[in-house]
C-alpha atoms as a printed R data frame, in Angstrom:
   type eleno elety resid chain resno       x       y      z
1  ATOM     1    CA   MET     A     1  20.422  -6.427 -3.809
2  ATOM     2    CA   ASP     A     2  22.488  -3.153 -4.267
3  ATOM     3    CA   TRP     A     3  19.611   0.018 -4.847
4  ATOM     4    CA   LYS     A     4  21.951   2.746 -5.564
5  ATOM     5    CA   ASP     A     5  21.551   1.780 -9.206
6  ATOM     6    CA   PHE     A     6  17.990   2.735 -8.451
7  ATOM     7    CA   GLU     A     7  16.467   6.195 -8.163
8  ATOM     8    CA   TRP     A     8  12.951   4.358 -7.019
9  ATOM     9    CA   VAL     A     9  11.284   1.803 -5.800
10 ATOM    10    CA   VAL     A    10   7.669   0.907 -6.075
11 ATOM    11    CA   TRP     A    11   5.630  -1.094 -2.882
12 ATOM    12    CA   ARG     A    12   2.558  -2.638 -3.059
13 ATOM    13    CA   LEU     A    13   0.249  -2.382 -0.253
14 ATOM    14    CA   GLU     A    14  -2.641  -4.631 -0.282
15 ATOM    15    CA   VAL     A    15  -5.342  -5.040  2.019
16 ATOM    16    CA   GLN     A    16  -7.843  -8.378  1.884
17 ATOM    17    CA   ASP     A    17 -11.110  -7.804  2.446
18 ATOM    18    CA   PRO     A    18 -12.884 -10.966  2.920
19 ATOM    19    CA   SER     A    19 -16.171  -9.832  4.648
20 ATOM    20    CA   GLN     A    20 -16.572  -6.663  2.286
21 ATOM    21    CA   LEU     A    21 -16.098  -4.279  4.850
22 ATOM    22    CA   ALA     A    22 -15.334  -1.593  2.094
23 ATOM    23    CA   GLY     A    23 -18.692  -2.456  0.425
24 ATOM    24    CA   GLU     A    24 -19.753  -4.035 -2.671
25 ATOM    25    CA   ASP     A    25 -18.324  -1.312 -5.045
26 ATOM    26    CA   PRO     A    26 -15.903   0.531 -2.472
27 ATOM    27    CA   ASP     A    27 -14.952   3.217 -4.975
28 ATOM    28    CA   LEU     A    28 -11.404   3.446 -3.033
29 ATOM    29    CA   ASP     A    29  -9.666   4.773 -5.659
30 ATOM    30    CA   GLU     A    30 -11.233   8.027 -5.419
31 ATOM    31    CA   ARG     A    31 -11.990   7.760 -1.551
32 ATOM    32    CA   THR     A    32  -8.253   7.582 -0.457
33 ATOM    33    CA   GLN     A    33  -6.650   9.152 -3.511
34 ATOM    34    CA   GLU     A    34  -6.266  12.736 -1.336
35 ATOM    35    CA   THR     A    35  -5.487  11.317  1.924
36 ATOM    36    CA   MET     A    36  -2.726   8.329  0.406
37 ATOM    37    CA   THR     A    37  -1.382  11.626 -1.773
38 ATOM    38    CA   GLU     A    38  -1.058  13.228  1.415
39 ATOM    39    CA   LEU     A    39   0.413  10.413  3.473
40 ATOM    40    CA   ALA     A    40   3.000   9.468  0.780
41 ATOM    41    CA   ALA     A    41   4.379  12.864  0.474
42 ATOM    42    CA   SER     A    42   4.706  13.282  4.205
43 ATOM    43    CA   LEU     A    43   6.728  10.477  4.146
44 ATOM    44    CA   GLY     A    44   9.023  11.329  0.944
45 ATOM    45    CA   CYS     A    45   7.055   8.986 -1.323
46 ATOM    46    CA   VAL     A    46   4.807   9.376 -4.548
47 ATOM    47    CA   TYR     A    47   1.494   7.574 -4.490
48 ATOM    48    CA   GLU     A    48   0.551   6.443 -7.702
49 ATOM    49    CA   LEU     A    49  -2.504   4.457 -7.961
50 ATOM    50    CA   CYS     A    50  -5.307   2.136 -5.988
51 ATOM    51    CA   VAL     A    51  -6.754  -0.909 -7.414
52 ATOM    52    CA   ASP     A    52  -9.944  -1.149 -5.776
53 ATOM    53    CA   TYR     A    53 -12.016  -3.721 -7.954
54 ATOM    54    CA   ASP     A    54  -9.939  -6.906 -8.292
55 ATOM    55    CA   SER     A    55 -10.480 -10.816 -6.138
56 ATOM    56    CA   TYR     A    56  -8.513 -13.680 -5.619
57 ATOM    57    CA   ASP     A    57  -9.372 -17.062 -7.065
58 ATOM    58    CA   ASP     A    58 -11.331 -17.766 -3.792
59 ATOM    59    CA   GLU     A    59 -13.485 -14.215 -4.776
60 ATOM    60    CA   THR     A    60 -11.931 -12.574 -1.671
61 ATOM    61    CA   PRO     A    61 -11.702  -9.046 -2.804
62 ATOM    62    CA   TYR     A    62  -8.529  -7.285 -1.905
63 ATOM    63    CA   TYR     A    63  -7.753  -3.632 -2.668
64 ATOM    64    CA   ALA     A    64  -3.956  -2.351 -3.441
65 ATOM    65    CA   TRP     A    65  -1.988   0.949 -3.719
66 ATOM    66    CA   TRP     A    66   1.119   1.593 -5.190
67 ATOM    67    CA   VAL     A    67   3.453   4.080 -3.666
68 ATOM    68    CA   ARG     A    68   6.777   5.009 -4.890
69 ATOM    69    CA   LEU     A    69   9.649   6.088 -2.674
70 ATOM    70    CA   PRO     A    70  13.379   6.562 -2.867
71 ATOM    71    CA   ALA     A    71  15.365   3.563 -3.059
72 ATOM    72    CA   THR     A    72  17.808   4.892 -0.409
73 ATOM    73    CA   GLU     A    73  14.463   4.512  2.042
74 ATOM    74    CA   HIS     A    74  13.985   1.416  0.812
75 ATOM    75    CA   ALA     A    75  17.386  -0.018  1.451
76 ATOM    76    CA   ARG     A    76  17.122   1.250  5.108
77 ATOM    77    CA   ARG     A    77  13.966  -1.556  5.756
78 ATOM    78    CA   ASP     A    78  14.763  -4.074  8.537
79 ATOM    79    CA   LYS     A    79  13.589  -7.407  9.054
80 ATOM    80    CA   ASP     A    80  10.314  -6.054 10.292
81 ATOM    81    CA   GLY     A    81   9.848  -4.410  6.589
82 ATOM    82    CA   PRO     A    82   9.479  -0.535  6.078
83 ATOM    83    CA   PRO     A    83  12.006   1.864  7.942
84 ATOM    84    CA   ALA     A    84  10.505   2.975 11.311
85 ATOM    85    CA   GLY     A    85   9.248   6.419 10.249
86 ATOM    86    CA   HIS     A    86   7.172   4.536  7.396
87 ATOM    87    CA   ARG     A    87   4.965   1.969 10.130
88 ATOM    88    CA   PRO     A    88   1.724   2.532 11.446
89 ATOM    89    CA   ALA     A    89   2.169   4.130 15.036
90 ATOM    90    CA   ALA     A    90  -0.255   1.947 16.984
91 ATOM    91    CA   PRO     A    91  -1.270  -1.770 15.491
92 ATOM    92    CA   VAL     A    92  -4.185  -1.877 12.959
93 ATOM    93    CA   PRO     A    93  -7.107  -3.056 14.641
94 ATOM    94    CA   ASP     A    94  -8.817  -6.444 13.374
95 ATOM    95    CA   HIS     A    95 -12.455  -5.682 12.794
96 ATOM    96    CA   SER     A    96 -13.141  -8.910 11.431
97 ATOM    97    CA   ALA     A    97 -14.104 -10.548 14.773
98 ATOM    98    CA   PRO     A    98 -17.644 -10.087 16.004
């Protein structure tokens, strides 16, 4: 797709939480708003919103953050996803294992 016709692209960052590690009523929207706003801005993006009250059909909770980024940055993604500057510096640990 040619992204030159778009100024912004919206990414949805989703986390599944089958063990409900975030808690029964996580209130992640309020808890993560400042951090996500600062993180997005540091990458040239704009934080839009968080959904922290939904689940899949099998009742597995998930949380999703919407981040807007310039289409030119979106176009730089590669086979591994986001441009290298937008990836975590280290692997995110899996806390679901005992």
